[in-house]
Amino acid sequence: MSLWSIIKLTFKYKKSFFLSIIANILHSIFAIISIPLLIPFFQLLFDRVQQNPQVQPTGRDLNLWVKYYLSNIISTHGQQQALLWVCASLIIIFLLKNIFRYLALYFMIPMRYGIIHDMRNDLFKRLLTMPIGFYTNERKGNLLSSMTVDVNEVETSILSVLESIFKSPVIMLGSIIFMLLISPALTAFVFILVILSGIIIGRSVSKLKQDSFSAQEAQASLTTIMDESLGGIKIIKAFGGEKHQFDRFAKENSRLKSIMTKVINKRDLAAPLSEFLGVTVVTILMYYGSLLVFDKTLEPETFFAFIFAFYQVIEPAKSFASAYFNVQKGMAAHERIQKLMATIPEDELIHSDGTHLKFENEITFKNVSFAYEADNMILKEINLHIKKGEIVALVGSSGAGKSTIADLLPRFYDPTSGSIVIDGKNFKEIPLSVIRRLYGIVSQEPILFHDSIYNNIVFGRENIEMQQVEEAAKIANAHDFISALPEGYHTSIGERGAKLSGGQRQRLTIARAILDNPPILILDEATSALDSESERYVQDAIQKVIQNRTTIVIAHRLSTIINADKIVVVDAGRIVEVGTHEQLMENGQMYKKFVEMQNFTSL
């Protein structure tokens, strides 16, 4: 990842970019102009200007020209007025210099934070379009770190790039030209020392980008552990896992400390080292320049101006050290962000033209096999027909492949081989958003958001009237408890629905699933224990929503299985038995064994 990748981020904000550059250049010009004004000040201070006008100079000797104009002013207005004129000029120049410095920062703000705003939006949008399989392999801490820490590092690097490229070089160049006009030999001598100093500083902060990348990876790991721990705090306490989690955290925290110590040591070394080398160079400059003054080769006031000009060079040069550190960190952070942005998202047709697909006849699995990883096939040659209006119960032991079959229907994953066809049309030929509008999904663990009940039910849908929401809630046996809440449908339910009971959360997810009256319902029956009243409400809601609707149930309750039109028994990724309850009890082996061993919850 190059410096150019950071600069390209500014292109969208051309107006702010160019206004900031212009203001930076003007700030630099006035900073440079302030240097020659020091010469007349020192000349007046040391009384080294003749009051009678001299002959107009013809050469390029800056000192002679300053003396010529200053002597004219003194002869016309007097020495005190000349001093007042020089001081007033210095004040005006420094005022303009700092006005343009402020304007440079002012124009930079919309660009600086606009880039970060766009980057966060683009990154979050990309994360939302990633396939489900992406989240199986990616740590959540990495993603959270990219959205926060990495984006902030890029912001800092943008500021450093603009400062170091469009302001500091102009000041340095102007100051160097001024120094060359005063004494080319002295300037050459100084910059030999500066180049040697730069080589020393460069070696001292080598490999910063690599170390910064490692630090950001360690920060992401730490964020993952914190997120897991806070999300699973009940389990940690229930199993006495506090020490285990703390040890994990402490180990990763120590690794981060070690890496950051190395990074910060290199960063902190840059400033004092550059200051020491700068003082060394200035001391040598003062010694060598004083010899020139003693030899009458250089006048004292010109030498003072030369030192000030050199200071104008050395300060930006010192800032390059910290800018280099920030840019290296920013490049490492941008590389991590670009790695995420380069990941192939889901079907690019996820946002369709609004076309609706009608489910008329059946969904067919044709020799479908699926693997999360190439060498571990989860589903093997699945052949299954799901007719419109059927209730299909998927039955099998944990890990048999039931949930994977259900996940293939809304294309959370695509088959590794084989095909899934709806009314004769291959799923892969249909935009994702069109396919997913066919389904209402009720997951085993209720997934709700820190928002109002209304927004959780209408989630992802637009132009939904309250009457529709209430109707869905009534079918899901949720309307009564919602109405009893102080703010009704506008009640905030807390993080993950923490303010509601387990049964209430499940009923909300059912209401959300049926709001659009989808033709197909995918239901993963909850196995969590509910009190008898909540259980009754939930089961009654389920029975109502599956009537006259194509339903695929990952079944855990015998009552649901018995009422299914088709029971599909899955074992080790294969369909081993298909039939009704009566057929399988009479002719089946595995299903009958499941029932006899009471593997299902009886109501």
CSV table of C-alpha atoms in Angstrom, one decimal, residues 45-372:
chain,number,residue,atom,x,y,z
A,45,LEU,CA,18.9,47.6,16.1
A,46,PHE,CA,22.7,47.6,15.6
A,47,ASP,CA,22.7,51.1,13.9
A,48,ARG,CA,24.3,49.7,10.8
A,49,VAL,CA,22.3,51.8,8.2
A,50,GLN,CA,23.6,55.1,6.8
A,51,GLN,CA,21.0,57.8,7.0
A,52,ASN,CA,22.0,59.3,3.6
A,53,PRO,CA,20.7,57.3,0.6
A,54,GLN,CA,23.2,55.1,-1.0
A,55,VAL,CA,23.7,54.4,-4.7
A,56,GLN,CA,21.1,51.9,-6.0
A,57,PRO,CA,22.7,48.4,-6.1
A,58,THR,CA,23.0,46.6,-9.4
A,59,GLY,CA,23.9,43.1,-8.2
A,60,ARG,CA,21.9,40.3,-6.3
A,61,ASP,CA,23.3,41.1,-2.9
A,62,LEU,CA,20.2,41.0,-0.7
A,63,ASN,CA,21.8,42.9,2.1
A,64,LEU,CA,22.8,45.8,-0.1
A,65,TRP,CA,19.2,46.1,-1.5
A,66,VAL,CA,17.8,46.1,2.1
A,67,LYS,CA,20.2,48.8,3.2
A,68,TYR,CA,19.4,50.9,0.2
A,69,TYR,CA,15.7,51.0,0.8
A,70,LEU,CA,16.0,51.3,4.5
A,71,SER,CA,18.4,54.3,4.2
A,72,ASN,CA,15.9,56.0,2.0
A,73,ILE,CA,13.1,55.5,4.6
A,74,ILE,CA,15.4,56.8,7.4
A,75,SER,CA,16.4,59.9,5.4
A,76,THR,CA,12.8,60.7,4.7
A,77,HIS,CA,11.0,59.7,8.0
A,78,GLY,CA,13.8,59.2,10.6
A,79,GLN,CA,15.2,56.1,12.3
A,80,GLN,CA,12.3,55.7,14.8
A,81,GLN,CA,9.7,55.8,12.0
A,82,ALA,CA,11.7,53.3,10.1
A,83,LEU,CA,11.8,51.0,13.1
A,84,LEU,CA,8.0,51.4,13.5
A,85,TRP,CA,7.5,50.6,9.8
A,86,VAL,CA,9.6,47.4,10.1
A,87,CYS,CA,7.8,46.3,13.3
A,88,ALA,CA,4.4,47.0,11.8
A,89,SER,CA,5.3,45.1,8.6
A,90,LEU,CA,6.4,42.1,10.8
A,91,ILE,CA,3.0,42.2,12.7
A,92,ILE,CA,1.0,42.3,9.4
A,93,ILE,CA,3.0,39.6,7.8
A,94,PHE,CA,2.7,37.2,10.8
A,95,LEU,CA,-1.1,38.1,11.0
A,96,LEU,CA,-1.6,37.1,7.4
A,97,LYS,CA,0.6,34.0,7.8
A,98,ASN,CA,-1.6,32.8,10.7
A,99,ILE,CA,-4.9,33.7,9.1
A,100,PHE,CA,-4.0,31.5,6.1
A,101,ARG,CA,-2.8,28.8,8.5
A,102,TYR,CA,-6.3,28.8,10.1
A,103,LEU,CA,-8.0,28.9,6.7
A,104,ALA,CA,-5.9,25.9,5.6
A,105,LEU,CA,-7.2,23.9,8.6
A,106,TYR,CA,-10.7,25.3,8.1
A,107,PHE,CA,-10.9,24.1,4.5
A,108,MET,CA,-9.3,20.8,5.4
A,109,ILE,CA,-12.0,19.8,8.0
A,110,PRO,CA,-14.9,19.0,5.5
A,111,MET,CA,-12.4,16.9,3.5
A,112,ARG,CA,-10.8,15.2,6.5
A,113,TYR,CA,-14.0,14.1,8.1
A,114,GLY,CA,-15.8,13.6,4.8
A,115,ILE,CA,-13.3,11.0,3.8
A,116,ILE,CA,-13.7,9.2,7.2
A,117,HIS,CA,-17.5,9.4,6.9
A,118,ASP,CA,-17.4,7.9,3.4
A,119,MET,CA,-14.9,5.3,4.4
A,120,ARG,CA,-17.0,4.1,7.4
A,121,ASN,CA,-20.1,4.1,5.2
A,122,ASP,CA,-18.4,2.1,2.4
A,123,LEU,CA,-16.9,-0.3,4.9
A,124,PHE,CA,-20.1,-0.9,6.8
A,125,LYS,CA,-22.1,-1.3,3.5
A,126,ARG,CA,-19.5,-3.9,2.3
A,127,LEU,CA,-19.7,-5.8,5.6
A,128,LEU,CA,-23.5,-6.0,5.2
A,129,THR,CA,-23.1,-7.4,1.7
A,130,MET,CA,-20.6,-10.1,2.7
A,131,PRO,CA,-21.8,-13.7,2.4
A,132,ILE,CA,-22.6,-15.5,5.7
A,133,GLY,CA,-19.5,-17.7,5.1
A,134,PHE,CA,-17.3,-14.6,5.5
A,135,TYR,CA,-18.3,-14.2,9.1
A,136,THR,CA,-17.7,-17.8,9.8
A,137,ASN,CA,-13.9,-17.3,9.2
A,138,GLU,CA,-13.5,-13.6,10.3
A,139,ARG,CA,-13.2,-12.5,13.9
A,140,LYS,CA,-15.7,-9.9,14.9
A,141,GLY,CA,-13.0,-8.0,16.8
A,142,ASN,CA,-11.1,-7.5,13.5
A,143,LEU,CA,-14.1,-6.0,11.9
A,144,LEU,CA,-14.9,-3.7,14.8
A,145,SER,CA,-11.2,-2.6,14.9
A,146,SER,CA,-11.3,-1.8,11.2
A,147,MET,CA,-14.4,0.3,11.6
A,148,THR,CA,-12.9,2.3,14.5
A,149,VAL,CA,-9.2,2.1,15.1
A,150,ASP,CA,-8.1,1.7,11.5
A,151,VAL,CA,-10.4,4.4,10.2
A,152,ASN,CA,-9.1,6.9,12.8
A,153,GLU,CA,-5.5,6.0,11.9
A,154,VAL,CA,-6.3,6.9,8.2
A,155,GLU,CA,-7.8,10.2,9.4
A,156,THR,CA,-4.6,11.1,11.2
A,157,SER,CA,-2.4,10.1,8.2
A,158,ILE,CA,-4.5,12.3,5.9
A,159,LEU,CA,-3.8,15.3,8.0
A,160,SER,CA,-0.1,14.4,8.1
A,161,VAL,CA,0.1,13.9,4.4
A,162,LEU,CA,-1.5,17.3,3.6
A,163,GLU,CA,0.8,19.0,6.1
A,164,SER,CA,4.0,17.4,4.9
A,165,ILE,CA,3.3,17.6,1.2
A,166,PHE,CA,1.6,20.9,0.6
A,167,LYS,CA,2.8,23.2,3.4
A,168,SER,CA,6.2,22.2,4.8
A,169,PRO,CA,8.0,21.8,1.4
A,170,VAL,CA,6.9,25.3,0.3
A,171,ILE,CA,8.3,26.8,3.5
A,172,MET,CA,11.5,24.8,3.2
A,173,LEU,CA,12.0,25.6,-0.5
A,174,GLY,CA,11.5,29.3,0.1
A,175,SER,CA,13.8,29.3,3.1
A,176,ILE,CA,16.5,27.4,1.2
A,177,ILE,CA,16.4,29.9,-1.7
A,178,PHE,CA,16.7,32.8,0.8
A,179,MET,CA,19.7,31.0,2.5
A,180,LEU,CA,21.3,30.5,-0.9
A,181,LEU,CA,21.0,34.2,-1.7
A,182,ILE,CA,22.8,35.0,1.6
A,183,SER,CA,25.5,32.4,1.4
A,184,PRO,CA,25.6,29.4,-1.0
A,185,ALA,CA,28.7,28.0,0.7
A,186,LEU,CA,27.2,28.1,4.1
A,187,THR,CA,23.9,26.6,2.8
A,188,ALA,CA,25.7,23.7,1.2
A,189,PHE,CA,27.7,23.1,4.4
A,190,VAL,CA,24.5,23.0,6.5
A,191,PHE,CA,22.6,20.7,4.2
A,192,ILE,CA,25.4,18.1,4.1
A,193,LEU,CA,24.9,17.9,7.9
A,194,VAL,CA,21.1,17.8,7.5
A,195,ILE,CA,21.2,14.9,5.0
A,196,LEU,CA,23.4,13.0,7.4
A,197,SER,CA,21.0,13.7,10.2
A,198,GLY,CA,18.1,12.5,8.0
A,199,ILE,CA,19.8,9.2,7.3
A,200,ILE,CA,20.3,8.6,11.1
A,201,ILE,CA,16.7,9.4,11.9
A,202,GLY,CA,15.4,7.2,9.0
A,203,ARG,CA,17.3,4.2,10.3
A,204,SER,CA,16.1,4.7,13.8
A,205,VAL,CA,12.4,4.5,12.8
A,206,SER,CA,12.7,1.7,10.2
A,207,LYS,CA,10.0,-1.0,9.9
A,208,LEU,CA,7.3,1.3,11.5
A,209,LYS,CA,4.6,0.1,9.0
A,210,GLN,CA,5.2,-3.6,9.8
A,211,ASP,CA,5.1,-2.9,13.5
A,212,SER,CA,2.0,-0.8,13.2
A,213,PHE,CA,0.2,-3.5,11.2
A,214,SER,CA,1.0,-6.0,14.0
A,215,ALA,CA,-0.2,-3.6,16.6
A,216,GLN,CA,-3.6,-3.2,14.8
A,217,GLU,CA,-3.9,-7.0,14.5
A,218,ALA,CA,-3.3,-7.3,18.3
A,219,GLN,CA,-5.8,-4.5,19.0
A,220,ALA,CA,-8.4,-6.4,16.9
A,221,SER,CA,-7.7,-9.6,18.9
A,222,LEU,CA,-8.2,-7.8,22.1
A,223,THR,CA,-11.5,-6.3,20.9
A,224,THR,CA,-12.7,-9.8,20.0
A,225,ILE,CA,-12.0,-11.1,23.5
A,226,MET,CA,-13.8,-8.2,25.1
A,227,ASP,CA,-16.8,-8.6,22.8
A,228,GLU,CA,-17.1,-12.3,23.5
A,229,SER,CA,-16.7,-11.8,27.2
A,230,LEU,CA,-19.3,-9.1,27.5
A,231,GLY,CA,-21.7,-11.0,25.3
A,232,GLY,CA,-21.3,-14.2,27.2
A,233,ILE,CA,-20.9,-12.9,30.7
A,234,LYS,CA,-23.7,-15.1,32.1
A,235,ILE,CA,-21.9,-18.3,30.8
A,236,ILE,CA,-18.6,-17.0,32.1
A,237,LYS,CA,-20.0,-16.5,35.6
A,238,ALA,CA,-22.1,-19.7,35.5
A,239,PHE,CA,-19.1,-21.9,34.7
A,240,GLY,CA,-16.5,-20.0,36.8
A,241,GLY,CA,-14.7,-18.9,33.7
A,242,GLU,CA,-13.5,-15.5,34.9
A,243,LYS,CA,-9.9,-16.6,35.4
A,244,HIS,CA,-9.8,-18.3,32.0
A,245,GLN,CA,-11.1,-15.3,30.2
A,246,PHE,CA,-8.9,-12.9,32.1
A,247,ASP,CA,-5.9,-15.1,31.3
A,248,ARG,CA,-6.8,-14.9,27.6
A,249,PHE,CA,-7.3,-11.1,27.8
A,250,ALA,CA,-4.1,-10.6,29.8
A,251,LYS,CA,-2.0,-12.6,27.3
A,252,GLU,CA,-3.3,-10.7,24.3
A,253,ASN,CA,-3.0,-7.4,26.2
A,254,SER,CA,0.6,-8.2,27.0
A,255,ARG,CA,1.3,-8.9,23.4
A,256,LEU,CA,-0.3,-5.6,22.4
A,257,LYS,CA,1.8,-3.8,25.1
A,258,SER,CA,5.0,-5.4,23.8
A,259,ILE,CA,4.3,-4.3,20.2
A,260,MET,CA,3.1,-0.8,21.1
A,261,THR,CA,6.1,-0.3,23.3
A,262,LYS,CA,8.3,-1.0,20.3
A,263,VAL,CA,6.2,1.3,18.1
A,264,ILE,CA,6.0,4.1,20.5
A,265,ASN,CA,9.7,3.9,21.4
A,266,LYS,CA,10.5,4.3,17.7
A,267,ARG,CA,8.1,7.2,17.4
A,268,ASP,CA,9.3,8.9,20.6
A,269,LEU,CA,12.9,8.5,19.6
A,270,ALA,CA,12.3,10.4,16.4
A,271,ALA,CA,11.5,13.8,18.0
A,272,PRO,CA,14.4,14.0,20.6
A,273,LEU,CA,16.9,12.5,18.1
A,274,SER,CA,15.9,15.0,15.5
A,275,GLU,CA,16.0,17.9,18.0
A,276,PHE,CA,19.5,16.8,19.2
A,277,LEU,CA,20.8,16.5,15.7
A,278,GLY,CA,19.1,19.8,14.8
A,279,VAL,CA,20.8,21.6,17.8
A,280,THR,CA,24.1,20.0,16.8
A,281,VAL,CA,23.7,21.3,13.2
A,282,VAL,CA,22.7,24.8,14.5
A,283,THR,CA,25.7,24.8,16.8
A,284,ILE,CA,28.1,23.9,14.0
A,285,LEU,CA,26.3,26.5,11.8
A,286,MET,CA,26.8,29.2,14.5
A,287,TYR,CA,30.5,28.4,14.9
A,288,TYR,CA,31.1,28.3,11.1
A,289,GLY,CA,29.0,31.4,10.5
A,290,SER,CA,30.7,33.3,13.3
A,291,LEU,CA,34.0,32.7,11.6
A,292,LEU,CA,32.6,34.2,8.4
A,293,VAL,CA,31.4,37.3,10.4
A,294,PHE,CA,34.8,37.6,12.0
A,295,ASP,CA,36.4,37.5,8.6
A,296,LYS,CA,33.9,40.3,7.4
A,297,THR,CA,32.6,37.8,4.8
A,298,LEU,CA,29.1,37.9,6.3
A,299,GLU,CA,27.4,40.7,8.2
A,300,PRO,CA,25.9,39.9,11.6
A,301,GLU,CA,22.3,40.9,10.8
A,302,THR,CA,22.4,38.8,7.6
A,303,PHE,CA,23.8,35.9,9.7
A,304,PHE,CA,20.9,36.2,12.2
A,305,ALA,CA,18.4,36.1,9.3
A,306,PHE,CA,20.2,33.0,7.9
A,307,ILE,CA,19.8,31.3,11.3
A,308,PHE,CA,16.1,32.2,11.3
A,309,ALA,CA,15.7,30.9,7.8
A,310,PHE,CA,17.4,27.7,8.8
A,311,TYR,CA,15.0,27.3,11.7
A,312,GLN,CA,12.2,27.6,9.1
A,313,VAL,CA,13.7,24.6,7.4
A,314,ILE,CA,14.5,22.6,10.5
A,315,GLU,CA,11.0,22.8,12.0
A,316,PRO,CA,9.2,21.3,9.0
A,317,ALA,CA,12.0,18.7,8.7
A,318,LYS,CA,11.4,17.7,12.3
A,319,SER,CA,7.7,17.5,11.6
A,320,PHE,CA,8.5,15.0,8.8
A,321,ALA,CA,9.6,12.5,11.4
A,322,SER,CA,6.2,12.5,13.2
A,323,ALA,CA,4.4,12.7,9.9
A,324,TYR,CA,6.3,9.7,8.6
A,325,PHE,CA,5.2,7.8,11.7
A,326,ASN,CA,1.6,8.7,11.2
A,327,VAL,CA,1.6,8.0,7.5
A,328,GLN,CA,3.2,4.5,8.1
A,329,LYS,CA,0.4,3.7,10.6
A,330,GLY,CA,-2.2,5.1,8.3
A,331,MET,CA,-0.9,3.0,5.4
A,332,ALA,CA,-1.0,-0.1,7.5
A,333,ALA,CA,-4.6,0.7,8.6
A,334,HIS,CA,-5.7,1.5,5.0
A,335,GLU,CA,-4.2,-1.8,3.9
A,336,ARG,CA,-6.3,-3.7,6.4
A,337,ILE,CA,-9.4,-1.7,5.3
A,338,GLN,CA,-8.7,-2.3,1.6
A,339,LYS,CA,-8.3,-6.0,2.3
A,340,LEU,CA,-11.9,-6.1,3.6
A,341,MET,CA,-13.1,-3.9,0.7
A,342,ALA,CA,-11.5,-6.3,-1.8
A,343,THR,CA,-13.4,-9.3,-0.4
A,344,ILE,CA,-16.0,-10.5,-2.9
A,345,PRO,CA,-19.5,-9.5,-1.7
A,346,GLU,CA,-22.7,-11.4,-2.2
A,347,ASP,CA,-24.5,-11.4,-5.5
A,348,GLU,CA,-24.0,-7.9,-7.0
A,349,LEU,CA,-27.7,-8.0,-7.9
A,350,ILE,CA,-28.7,-7.9,-4.3
A,351,HIS,CA,-30.6,-4.6,-5.0
A,352,SER,CA,-33.0,-5.7,-7.7
A,353,ASP,CA,-35.4,-3.6,-9.8
A,354,GLY,CA,-38.3,-4.5,-7.5
A,355,THR,CA,-39.3,-7.6,-9.5
A,356,HIS,CA,-41.4,-10.1,-7.4
A,357,LEU,CA,-41.1,-13.8,-7.8
A,358,LYS,CA,-44.2,-15.8,-7.3
A,359,PHE,CA,-43.9,-19.3,-5.8
A,360,GLU,CA,-46.4,-21.4,-7.7
A,361,ASN,CA,-45.4,-25.1,-7.5
A,362,GLU,CA,-42.3,-26.5,-5.8
A,363,ILE,CA,-38.7,-26.0,-4.7
A,364,THR,CA,-36.4,-28.8,-5.8
A,365,PHE,CA,-32.9,-29.8,-4.5
A,366,LYS,CA,-31.1,-31.7,-7.3
A,367,ASN,CA,-28.1,-33.7,-6.1
A,368,VAL,CA,-27.0,-30.8,-3.8
A,369,SER,CA,-23.8,-31.2,-1.9
A,370,PHE,CA,-22.2,-28.5,0.3
A,371,ALA,CA,-19.0,-27.9,2.2
A,372,TYR,CA,-17.9,-25.0,4.3
